Coordinates of N, CA and C and ligand atoms in Angstrom, one line a residue:
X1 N 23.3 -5.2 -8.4 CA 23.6 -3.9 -7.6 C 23.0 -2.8 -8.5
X2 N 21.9 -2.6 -8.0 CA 21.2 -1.6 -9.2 C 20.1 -0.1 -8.3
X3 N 20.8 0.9 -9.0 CA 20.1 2.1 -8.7 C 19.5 2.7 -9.2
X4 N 18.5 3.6 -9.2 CA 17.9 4.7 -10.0 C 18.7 5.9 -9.9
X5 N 19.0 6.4 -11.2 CA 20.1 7.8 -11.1 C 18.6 9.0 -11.1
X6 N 17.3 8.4 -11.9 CA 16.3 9.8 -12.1 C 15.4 9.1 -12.6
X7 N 14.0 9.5 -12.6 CA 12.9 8.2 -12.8 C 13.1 7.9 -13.9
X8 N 13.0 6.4 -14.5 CA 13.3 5.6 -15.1 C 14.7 5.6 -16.3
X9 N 15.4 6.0 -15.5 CA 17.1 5.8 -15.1 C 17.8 5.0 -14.3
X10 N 18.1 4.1 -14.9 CA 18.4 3.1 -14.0 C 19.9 2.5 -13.9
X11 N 21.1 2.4 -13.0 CA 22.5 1.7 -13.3 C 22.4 0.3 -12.7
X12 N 22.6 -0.3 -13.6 CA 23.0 -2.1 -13.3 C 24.7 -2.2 -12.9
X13 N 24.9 -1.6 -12.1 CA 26.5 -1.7 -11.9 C 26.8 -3.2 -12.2
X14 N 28.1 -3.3 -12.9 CA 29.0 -4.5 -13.4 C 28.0 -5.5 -13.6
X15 N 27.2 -5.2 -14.5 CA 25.8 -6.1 -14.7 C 26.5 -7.3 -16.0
X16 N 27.3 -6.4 -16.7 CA 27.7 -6.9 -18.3 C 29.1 -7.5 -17.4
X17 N 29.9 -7.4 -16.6 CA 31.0 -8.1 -16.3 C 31.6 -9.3 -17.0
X18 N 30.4 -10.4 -16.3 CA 30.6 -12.0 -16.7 C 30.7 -12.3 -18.7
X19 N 30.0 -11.2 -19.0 CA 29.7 -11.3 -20.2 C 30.4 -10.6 -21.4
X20 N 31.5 -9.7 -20.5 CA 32.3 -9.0 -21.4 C 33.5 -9.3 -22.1
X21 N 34.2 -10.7 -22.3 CA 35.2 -10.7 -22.3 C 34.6 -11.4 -24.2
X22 N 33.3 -12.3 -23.8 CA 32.0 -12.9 -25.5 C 32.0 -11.5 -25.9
X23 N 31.9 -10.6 -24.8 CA 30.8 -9.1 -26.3 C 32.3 -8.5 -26.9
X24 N 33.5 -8.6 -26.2 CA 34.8 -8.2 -26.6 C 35.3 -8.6 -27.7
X25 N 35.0 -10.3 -27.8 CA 35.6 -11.3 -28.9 C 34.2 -10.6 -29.9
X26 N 33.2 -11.0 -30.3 CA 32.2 -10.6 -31.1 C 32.4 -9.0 -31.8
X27 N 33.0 -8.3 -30.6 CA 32.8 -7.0 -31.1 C 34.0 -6.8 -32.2
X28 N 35.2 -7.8 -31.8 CA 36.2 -7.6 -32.9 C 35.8 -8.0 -33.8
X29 N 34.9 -8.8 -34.2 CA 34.7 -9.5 -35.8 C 33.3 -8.7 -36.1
X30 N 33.0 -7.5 -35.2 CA 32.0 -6.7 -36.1 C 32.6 -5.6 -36.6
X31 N 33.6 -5.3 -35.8 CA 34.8 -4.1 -36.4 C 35.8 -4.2 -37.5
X32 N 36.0 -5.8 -37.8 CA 36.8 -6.5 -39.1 C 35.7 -5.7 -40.2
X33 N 34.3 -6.0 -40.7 CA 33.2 -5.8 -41.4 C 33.2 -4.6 -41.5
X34 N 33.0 -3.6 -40.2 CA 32.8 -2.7 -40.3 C 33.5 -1.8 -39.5
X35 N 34.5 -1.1 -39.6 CA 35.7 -0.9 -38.6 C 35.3 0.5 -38.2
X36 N 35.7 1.1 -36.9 CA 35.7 2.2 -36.3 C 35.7 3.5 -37.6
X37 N 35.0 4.5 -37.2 CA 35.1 5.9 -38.4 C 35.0 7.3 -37.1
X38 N 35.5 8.2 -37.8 CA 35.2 9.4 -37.0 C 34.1 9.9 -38.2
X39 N 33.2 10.4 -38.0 CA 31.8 10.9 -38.8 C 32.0 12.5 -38.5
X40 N 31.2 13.3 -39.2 CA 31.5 14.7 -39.3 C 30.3 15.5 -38.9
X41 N 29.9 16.2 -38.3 CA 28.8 16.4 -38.0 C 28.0 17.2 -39.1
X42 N 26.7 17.5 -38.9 CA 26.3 18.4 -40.3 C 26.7 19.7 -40.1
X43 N 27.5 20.0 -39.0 CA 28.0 21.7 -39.5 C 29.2 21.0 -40.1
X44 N 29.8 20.2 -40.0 CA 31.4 19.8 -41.0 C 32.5 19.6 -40.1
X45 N 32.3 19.5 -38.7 CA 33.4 19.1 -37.8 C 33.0 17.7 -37.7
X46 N 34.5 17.8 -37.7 CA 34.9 15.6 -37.0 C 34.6 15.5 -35.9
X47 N 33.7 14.7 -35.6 CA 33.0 13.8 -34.2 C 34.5 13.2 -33.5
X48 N 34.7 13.6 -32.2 CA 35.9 13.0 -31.8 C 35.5 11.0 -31.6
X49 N 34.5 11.0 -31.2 CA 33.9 9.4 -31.1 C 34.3 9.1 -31.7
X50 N 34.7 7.6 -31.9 CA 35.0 7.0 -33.1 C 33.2 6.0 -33.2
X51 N 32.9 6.0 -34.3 CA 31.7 5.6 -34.8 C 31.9 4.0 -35.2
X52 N 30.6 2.9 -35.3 CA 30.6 2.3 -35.8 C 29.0 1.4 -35.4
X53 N 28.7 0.8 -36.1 CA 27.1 0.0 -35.8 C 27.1 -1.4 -36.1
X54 N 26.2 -2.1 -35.0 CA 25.4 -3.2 -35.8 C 24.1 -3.7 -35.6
X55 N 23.6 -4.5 -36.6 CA 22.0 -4.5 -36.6 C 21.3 -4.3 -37.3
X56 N 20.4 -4.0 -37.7 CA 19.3 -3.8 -38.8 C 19.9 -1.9 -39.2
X57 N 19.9 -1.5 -37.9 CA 20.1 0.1 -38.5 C 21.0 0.7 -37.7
X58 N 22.1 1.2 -38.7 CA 22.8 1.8 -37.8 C 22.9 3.7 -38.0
X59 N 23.7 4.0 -37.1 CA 23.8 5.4 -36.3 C 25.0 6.3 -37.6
X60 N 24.5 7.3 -38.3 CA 25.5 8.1 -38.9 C 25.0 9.6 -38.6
X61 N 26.4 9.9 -38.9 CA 26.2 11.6 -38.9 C 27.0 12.0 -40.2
X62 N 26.7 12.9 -40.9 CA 27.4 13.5 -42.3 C 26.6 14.9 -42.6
X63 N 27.0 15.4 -43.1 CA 27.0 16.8 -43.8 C 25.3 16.8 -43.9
X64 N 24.8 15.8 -44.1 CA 23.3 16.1 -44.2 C 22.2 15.8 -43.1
X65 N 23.4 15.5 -42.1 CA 22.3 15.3 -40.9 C 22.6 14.0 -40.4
X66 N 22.0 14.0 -38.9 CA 21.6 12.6 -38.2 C 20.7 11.6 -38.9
X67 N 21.2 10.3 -38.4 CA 19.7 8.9 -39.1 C 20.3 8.1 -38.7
X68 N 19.6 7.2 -39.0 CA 19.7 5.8 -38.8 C 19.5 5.1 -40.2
X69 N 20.5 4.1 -40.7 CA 20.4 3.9 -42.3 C 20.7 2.0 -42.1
X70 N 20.3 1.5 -42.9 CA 20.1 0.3 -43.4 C 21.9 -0.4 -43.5
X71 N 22.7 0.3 -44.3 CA 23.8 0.3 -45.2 C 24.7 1.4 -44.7
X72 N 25.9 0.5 -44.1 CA 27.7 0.9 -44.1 C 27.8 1.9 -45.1
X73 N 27.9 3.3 -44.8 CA 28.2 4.1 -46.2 C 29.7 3.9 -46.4
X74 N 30.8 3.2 -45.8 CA 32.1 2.7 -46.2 C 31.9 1.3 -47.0
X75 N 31.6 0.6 -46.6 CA 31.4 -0.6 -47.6 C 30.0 -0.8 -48.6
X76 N 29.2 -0.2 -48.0 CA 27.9 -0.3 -48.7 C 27.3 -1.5 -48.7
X77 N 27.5 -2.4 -47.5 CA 26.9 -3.8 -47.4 C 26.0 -3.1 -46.1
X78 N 25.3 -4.3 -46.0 CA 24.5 -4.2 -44.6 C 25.0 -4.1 -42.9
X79 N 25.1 -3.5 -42.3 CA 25.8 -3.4 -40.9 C 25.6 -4.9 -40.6
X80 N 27.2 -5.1 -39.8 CA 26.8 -6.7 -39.2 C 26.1 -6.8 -38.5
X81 N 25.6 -8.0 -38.5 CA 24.1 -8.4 -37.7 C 24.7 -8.5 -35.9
X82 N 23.4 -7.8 -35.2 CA 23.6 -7.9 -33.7 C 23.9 -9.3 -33.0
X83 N 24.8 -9.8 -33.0 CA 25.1 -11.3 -32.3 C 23.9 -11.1 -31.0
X84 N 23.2 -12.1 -31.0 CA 22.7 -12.7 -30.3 C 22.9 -12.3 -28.4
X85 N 24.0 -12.7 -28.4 CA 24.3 -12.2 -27.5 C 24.1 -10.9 -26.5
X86 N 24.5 -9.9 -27.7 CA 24.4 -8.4 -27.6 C 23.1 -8.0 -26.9
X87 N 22.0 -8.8 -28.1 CA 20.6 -8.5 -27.6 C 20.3 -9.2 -26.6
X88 N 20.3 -10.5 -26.4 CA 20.0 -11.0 -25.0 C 20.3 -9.9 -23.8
X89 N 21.6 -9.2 -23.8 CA 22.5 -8.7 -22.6 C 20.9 -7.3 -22.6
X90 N 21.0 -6.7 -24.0 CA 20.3 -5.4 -23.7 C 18.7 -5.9 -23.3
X91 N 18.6 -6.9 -23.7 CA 16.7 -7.1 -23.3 C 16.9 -7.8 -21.7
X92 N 17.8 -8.3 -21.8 CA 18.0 -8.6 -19.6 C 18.3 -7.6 -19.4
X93 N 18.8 -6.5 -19.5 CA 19.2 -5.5 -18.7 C 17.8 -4.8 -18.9
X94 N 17.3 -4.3 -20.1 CA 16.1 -3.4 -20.0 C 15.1 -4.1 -19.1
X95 N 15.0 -5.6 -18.9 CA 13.7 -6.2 -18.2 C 14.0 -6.1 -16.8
X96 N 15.5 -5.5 -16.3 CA 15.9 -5.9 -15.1 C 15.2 -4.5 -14.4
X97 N 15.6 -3.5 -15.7 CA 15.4 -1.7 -15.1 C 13.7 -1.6 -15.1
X98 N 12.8 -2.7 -15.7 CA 11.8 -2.6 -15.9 C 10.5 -2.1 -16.9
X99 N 11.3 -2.2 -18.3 CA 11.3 -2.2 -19.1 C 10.7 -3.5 -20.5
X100 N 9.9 -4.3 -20.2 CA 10.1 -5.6 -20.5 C 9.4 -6.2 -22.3
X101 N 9.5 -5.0 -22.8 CA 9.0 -5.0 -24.4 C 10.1 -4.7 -25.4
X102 N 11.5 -4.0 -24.9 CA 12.5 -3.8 -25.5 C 13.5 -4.7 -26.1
X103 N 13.5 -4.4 -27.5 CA 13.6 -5.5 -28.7 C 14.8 -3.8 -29.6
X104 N 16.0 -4.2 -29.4 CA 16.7 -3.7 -30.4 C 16.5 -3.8 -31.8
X105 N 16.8 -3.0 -32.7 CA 17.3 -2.9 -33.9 C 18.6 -2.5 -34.5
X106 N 19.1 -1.5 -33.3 CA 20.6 -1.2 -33.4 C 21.0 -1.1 -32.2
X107 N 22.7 -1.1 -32.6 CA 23.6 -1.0 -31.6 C 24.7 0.2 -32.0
X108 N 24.8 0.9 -31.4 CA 25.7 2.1 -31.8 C 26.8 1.6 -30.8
X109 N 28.4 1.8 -31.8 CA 29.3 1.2 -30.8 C 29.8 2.9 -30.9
X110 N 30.9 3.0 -29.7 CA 31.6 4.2 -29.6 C 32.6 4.1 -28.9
X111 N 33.9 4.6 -29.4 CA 34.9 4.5 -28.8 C 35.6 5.6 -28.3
X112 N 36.2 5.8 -27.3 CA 36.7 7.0 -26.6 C 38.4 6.5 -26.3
X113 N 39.5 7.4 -27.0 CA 40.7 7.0 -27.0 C 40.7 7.8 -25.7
X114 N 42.1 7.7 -24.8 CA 42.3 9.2 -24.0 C 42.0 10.7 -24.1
X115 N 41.5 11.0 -23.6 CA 41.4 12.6 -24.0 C 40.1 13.2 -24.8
X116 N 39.0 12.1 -25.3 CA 37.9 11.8 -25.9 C 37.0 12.3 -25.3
X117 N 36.2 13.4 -25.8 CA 34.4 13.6 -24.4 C 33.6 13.5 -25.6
X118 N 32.5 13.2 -24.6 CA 31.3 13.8 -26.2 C 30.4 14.7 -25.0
X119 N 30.2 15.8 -26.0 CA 29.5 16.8 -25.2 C 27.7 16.7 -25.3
X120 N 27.6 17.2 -24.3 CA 26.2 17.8 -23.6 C 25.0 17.6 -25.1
X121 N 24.3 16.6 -25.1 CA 23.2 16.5 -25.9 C 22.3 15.3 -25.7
X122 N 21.3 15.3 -26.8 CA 19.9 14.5 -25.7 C 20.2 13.4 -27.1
X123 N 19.6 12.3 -27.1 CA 19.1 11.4 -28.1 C 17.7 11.4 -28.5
X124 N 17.8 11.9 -30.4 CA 16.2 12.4 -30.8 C 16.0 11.6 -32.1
X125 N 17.4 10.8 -32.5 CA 16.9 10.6 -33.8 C 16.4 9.5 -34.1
X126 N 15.8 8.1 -32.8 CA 15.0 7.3 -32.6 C 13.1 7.7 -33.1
X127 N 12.9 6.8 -33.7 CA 11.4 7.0 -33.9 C 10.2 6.8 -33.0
X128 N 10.5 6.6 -31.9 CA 9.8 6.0 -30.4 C 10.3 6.3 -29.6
X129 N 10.0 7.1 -28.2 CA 11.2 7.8 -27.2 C 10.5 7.1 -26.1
X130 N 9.1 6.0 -26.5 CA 8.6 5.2 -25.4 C 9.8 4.0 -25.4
X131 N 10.4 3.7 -26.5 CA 11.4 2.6 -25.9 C 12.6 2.8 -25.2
X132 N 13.2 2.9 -24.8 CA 14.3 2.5 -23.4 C 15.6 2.8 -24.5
X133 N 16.6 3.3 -23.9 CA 18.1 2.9 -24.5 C 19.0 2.1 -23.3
X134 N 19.4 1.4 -24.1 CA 20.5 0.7 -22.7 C 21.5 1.2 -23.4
X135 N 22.8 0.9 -21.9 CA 24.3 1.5 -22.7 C 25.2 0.9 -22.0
X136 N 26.1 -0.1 -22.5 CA 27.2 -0.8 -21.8 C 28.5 -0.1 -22.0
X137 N 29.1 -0.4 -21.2 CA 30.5 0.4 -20.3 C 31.4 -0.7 -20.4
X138 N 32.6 -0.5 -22.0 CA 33.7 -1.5 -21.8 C 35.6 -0.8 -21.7
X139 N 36.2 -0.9 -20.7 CA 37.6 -0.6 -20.8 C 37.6 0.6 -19.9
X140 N 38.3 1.4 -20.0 CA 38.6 2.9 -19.3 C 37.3 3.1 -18.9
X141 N 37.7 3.2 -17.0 CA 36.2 3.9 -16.8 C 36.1 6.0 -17.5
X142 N 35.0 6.1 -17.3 CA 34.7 7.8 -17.8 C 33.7 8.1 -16.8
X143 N 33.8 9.5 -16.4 CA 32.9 10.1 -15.9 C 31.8 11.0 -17.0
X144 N 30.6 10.4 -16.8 CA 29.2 10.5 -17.2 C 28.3 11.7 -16.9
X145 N 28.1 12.6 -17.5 CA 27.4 13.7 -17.4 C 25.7 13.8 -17.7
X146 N 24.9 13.7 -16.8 CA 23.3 13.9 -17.0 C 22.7 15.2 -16.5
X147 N 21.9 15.8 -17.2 CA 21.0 16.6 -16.6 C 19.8 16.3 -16.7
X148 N 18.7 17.8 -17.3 CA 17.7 17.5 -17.0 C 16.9 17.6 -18.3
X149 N 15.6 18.1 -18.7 CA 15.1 18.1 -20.1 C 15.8 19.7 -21.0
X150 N 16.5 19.7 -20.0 CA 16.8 21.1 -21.0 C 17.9 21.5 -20.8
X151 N 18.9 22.2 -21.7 CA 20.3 22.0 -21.7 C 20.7 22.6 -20.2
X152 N 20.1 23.6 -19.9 CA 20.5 24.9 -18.6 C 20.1 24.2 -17.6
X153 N 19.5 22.7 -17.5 CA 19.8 22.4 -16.3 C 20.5 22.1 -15.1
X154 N 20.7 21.5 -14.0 CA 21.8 21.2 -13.2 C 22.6 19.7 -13.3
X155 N 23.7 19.6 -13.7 CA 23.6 18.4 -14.5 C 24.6 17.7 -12.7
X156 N 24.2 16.6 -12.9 CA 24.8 15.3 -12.2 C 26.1 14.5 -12.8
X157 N 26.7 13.7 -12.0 CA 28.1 12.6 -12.7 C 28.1 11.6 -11.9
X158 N 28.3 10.8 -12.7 CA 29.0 9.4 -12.0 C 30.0 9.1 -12.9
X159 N 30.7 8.0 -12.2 CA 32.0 7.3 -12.4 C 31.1 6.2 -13.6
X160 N 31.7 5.5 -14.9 CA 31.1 4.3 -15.3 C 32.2 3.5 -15.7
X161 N 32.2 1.9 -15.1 CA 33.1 1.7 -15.3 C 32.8 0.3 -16.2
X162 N 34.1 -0.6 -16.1 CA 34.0 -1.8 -17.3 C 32.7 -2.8 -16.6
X163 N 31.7 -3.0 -17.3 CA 30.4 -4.1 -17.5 C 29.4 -3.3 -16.4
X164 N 29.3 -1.8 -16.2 CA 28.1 -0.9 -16.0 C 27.7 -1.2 -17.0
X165 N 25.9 -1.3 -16.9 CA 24.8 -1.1 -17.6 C 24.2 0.3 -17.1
X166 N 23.4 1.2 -17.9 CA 22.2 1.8 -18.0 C 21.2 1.8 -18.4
X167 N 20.4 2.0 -18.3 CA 19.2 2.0 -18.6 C 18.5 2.9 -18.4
X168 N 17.9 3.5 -19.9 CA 17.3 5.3 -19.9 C 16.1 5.1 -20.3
X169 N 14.7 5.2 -20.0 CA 13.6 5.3 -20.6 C 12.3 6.2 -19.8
X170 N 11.0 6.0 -20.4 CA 10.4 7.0 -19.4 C 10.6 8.0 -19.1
X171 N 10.6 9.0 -18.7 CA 11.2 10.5 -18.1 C 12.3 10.3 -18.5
X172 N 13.4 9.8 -18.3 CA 14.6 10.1 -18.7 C 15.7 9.9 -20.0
X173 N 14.4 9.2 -20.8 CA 14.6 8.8 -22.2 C 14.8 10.0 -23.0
X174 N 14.8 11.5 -22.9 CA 15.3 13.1 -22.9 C 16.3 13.6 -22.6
X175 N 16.7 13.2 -21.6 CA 17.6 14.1 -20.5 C 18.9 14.3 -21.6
X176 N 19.0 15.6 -20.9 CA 20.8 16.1 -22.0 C 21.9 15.1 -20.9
X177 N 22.6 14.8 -21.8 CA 23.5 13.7 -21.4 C 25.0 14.0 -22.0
X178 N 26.1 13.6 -21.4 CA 27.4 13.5 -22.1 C 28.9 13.0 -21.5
X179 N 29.8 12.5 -21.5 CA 30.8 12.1 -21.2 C 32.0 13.1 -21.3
X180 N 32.3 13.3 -19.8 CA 33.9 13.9 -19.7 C 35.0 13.3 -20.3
X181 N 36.0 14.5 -20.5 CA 37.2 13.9 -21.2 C 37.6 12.5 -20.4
X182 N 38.0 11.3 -21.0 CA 38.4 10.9 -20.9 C 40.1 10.2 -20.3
X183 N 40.4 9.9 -19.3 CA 41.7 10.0 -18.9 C 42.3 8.4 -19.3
X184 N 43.7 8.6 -19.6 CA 44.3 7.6 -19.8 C 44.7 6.5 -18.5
X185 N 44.1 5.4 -17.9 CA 43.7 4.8 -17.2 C 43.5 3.1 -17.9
X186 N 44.9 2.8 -18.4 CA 44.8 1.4 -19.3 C 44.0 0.0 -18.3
X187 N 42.8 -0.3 -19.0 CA 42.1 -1.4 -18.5 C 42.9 -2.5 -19.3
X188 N 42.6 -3.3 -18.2 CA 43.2 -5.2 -18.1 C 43.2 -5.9 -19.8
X189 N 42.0 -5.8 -20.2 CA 42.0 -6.4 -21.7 C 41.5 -5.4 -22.6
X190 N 40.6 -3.9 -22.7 CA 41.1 -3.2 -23.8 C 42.3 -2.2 -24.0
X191 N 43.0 -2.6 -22.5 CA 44.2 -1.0 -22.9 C 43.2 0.0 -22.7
X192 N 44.3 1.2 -23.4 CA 44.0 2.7 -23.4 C 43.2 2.8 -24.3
X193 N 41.6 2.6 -24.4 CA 40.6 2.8 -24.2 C 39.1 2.6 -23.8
X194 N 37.9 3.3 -24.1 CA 36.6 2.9 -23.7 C 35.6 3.0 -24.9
X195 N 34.9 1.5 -24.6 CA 34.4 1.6 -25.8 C 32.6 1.3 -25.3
X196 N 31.9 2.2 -25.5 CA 29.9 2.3 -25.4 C 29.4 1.7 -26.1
X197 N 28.4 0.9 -25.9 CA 27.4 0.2 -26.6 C 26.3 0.9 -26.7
X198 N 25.8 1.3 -26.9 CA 24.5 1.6 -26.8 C 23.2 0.8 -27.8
X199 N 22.3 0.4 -27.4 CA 21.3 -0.6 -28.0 C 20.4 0.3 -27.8
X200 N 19.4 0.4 -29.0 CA 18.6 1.2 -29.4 C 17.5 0.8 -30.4
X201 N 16.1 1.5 -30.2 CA 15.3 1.0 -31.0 C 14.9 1.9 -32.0
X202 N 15.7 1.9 -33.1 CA 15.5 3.0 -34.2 C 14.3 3.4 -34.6
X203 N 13.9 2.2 -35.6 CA 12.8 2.4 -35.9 C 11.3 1.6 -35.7
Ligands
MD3_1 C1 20.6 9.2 -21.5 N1 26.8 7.6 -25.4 O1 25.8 7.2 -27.8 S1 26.1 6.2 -22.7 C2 25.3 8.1 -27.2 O2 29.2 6.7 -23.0 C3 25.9 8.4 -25.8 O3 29.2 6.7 -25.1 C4 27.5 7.9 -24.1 O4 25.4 9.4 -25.3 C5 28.7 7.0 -24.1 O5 24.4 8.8 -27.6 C6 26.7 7.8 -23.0 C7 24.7 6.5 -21.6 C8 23.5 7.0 -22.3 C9 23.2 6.7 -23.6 C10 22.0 7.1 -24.2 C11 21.1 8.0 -23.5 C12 22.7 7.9 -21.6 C13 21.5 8.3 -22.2 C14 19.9 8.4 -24.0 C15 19.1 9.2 -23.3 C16 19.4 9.6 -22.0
FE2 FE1 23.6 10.0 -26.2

């Protein structure tokens, strides 16, 4: 059951369903390794998201900026490696949206307790904006904020809920994007909260 929200924007409604209960189990023994953080932005406020990666490169933010880095700056070992799985799900979903060259390197996980938004911004710190981001939807659904290439534009919402796929590439591999507060709305197997995947091709 799949729509285009804006050209090559695409939702795979309940696409990850069958598959979410393996990325649930896997996700807790990449969180043991590497457990949830709230990251600080480079002006010095705490990111309400709770942070965490896996893969070759994962997603930080600190006092010196956005990147993508090799190495857990809490343990200083290598991010756990993307189970298999993970990537299968993001290279079927990107081949589904039409995208059929997309090969992760990371996975940015994100967690949203009750009460959690992440505001209005685009994704830039990838080194190729020709490759696609996919983004899986697990627990509390959240309403989803998109606009257009530029913050002042007219932005749109949907509902996303547990095993929604997207898929952003092409034209809308830019778009300013962001998630409304989140409401407390306890899903079946994570509870009170929602947690994003997002699969990404760093570098
Ligand atoms: C549109 N995550 O991690 S997922 C992010 O639900 C992020 O956690 C949100 O924005 C979340 O950066 C939204 C949907 C999404 C992800 C990446 C995009 C939409 C996007 C990149 C470009 C355009
Ligand atoms: Fe984003």
């Amino acid at each position: 059951w799949t729509e285009t929200l804006f050209p090559g924007a695409v939702i795979l409604r309940r696409y990850a369903v069958e598959r979410a209960d393996t990325l649930i189990s896997e996700l807790d023994a990449i969180l043991r390794q590497a457990p949830l953080r709230q990251m600080k932005t480079p002006g010095g406020r705490t990111i309400a998201v709770q942070n965490s990666s896996c893969g070759e490169f994962g997603w930080i933010s600190d006092t010196h900026g956005y990147r993508y880095i090799r190495f857990d700056p809490i343990s200083k070992a290598p991010w756990p490696a993307m189970p298999q799985g993970f990537k299968d799900l993001a290279i079927d979903a990107a081949r589904a949206a039409g995208f059929d060259k997309f090969i992760p390197d990371s996975c940015l996980i994100n967690r949203y307790l009750p009460g959690t938004k992440l505001s209005l911004h685009q994704d830039k710190d990838e080194l190729d904006f020709n490759h696609p981001i996919v983004s899986v939807s697990l627990g509390m659904p959240a309403i989803f904020v998109f606009g257009g290439l530029q913050r002042s534009d007219p932005l749109s919402s949907i509902k996303l809920e547990h095993g929604d796929v997207l898929v952003w590439g092409g034209p809308a591999r830019l778009l300013f994007h962001g998630v409304k507060s989140v409401k407390d709305q306890p899903h079946g197997t994570l509870g009170s909260q929602r947690i994003n995947l997002t699969f990404r091709r760093a570098k």
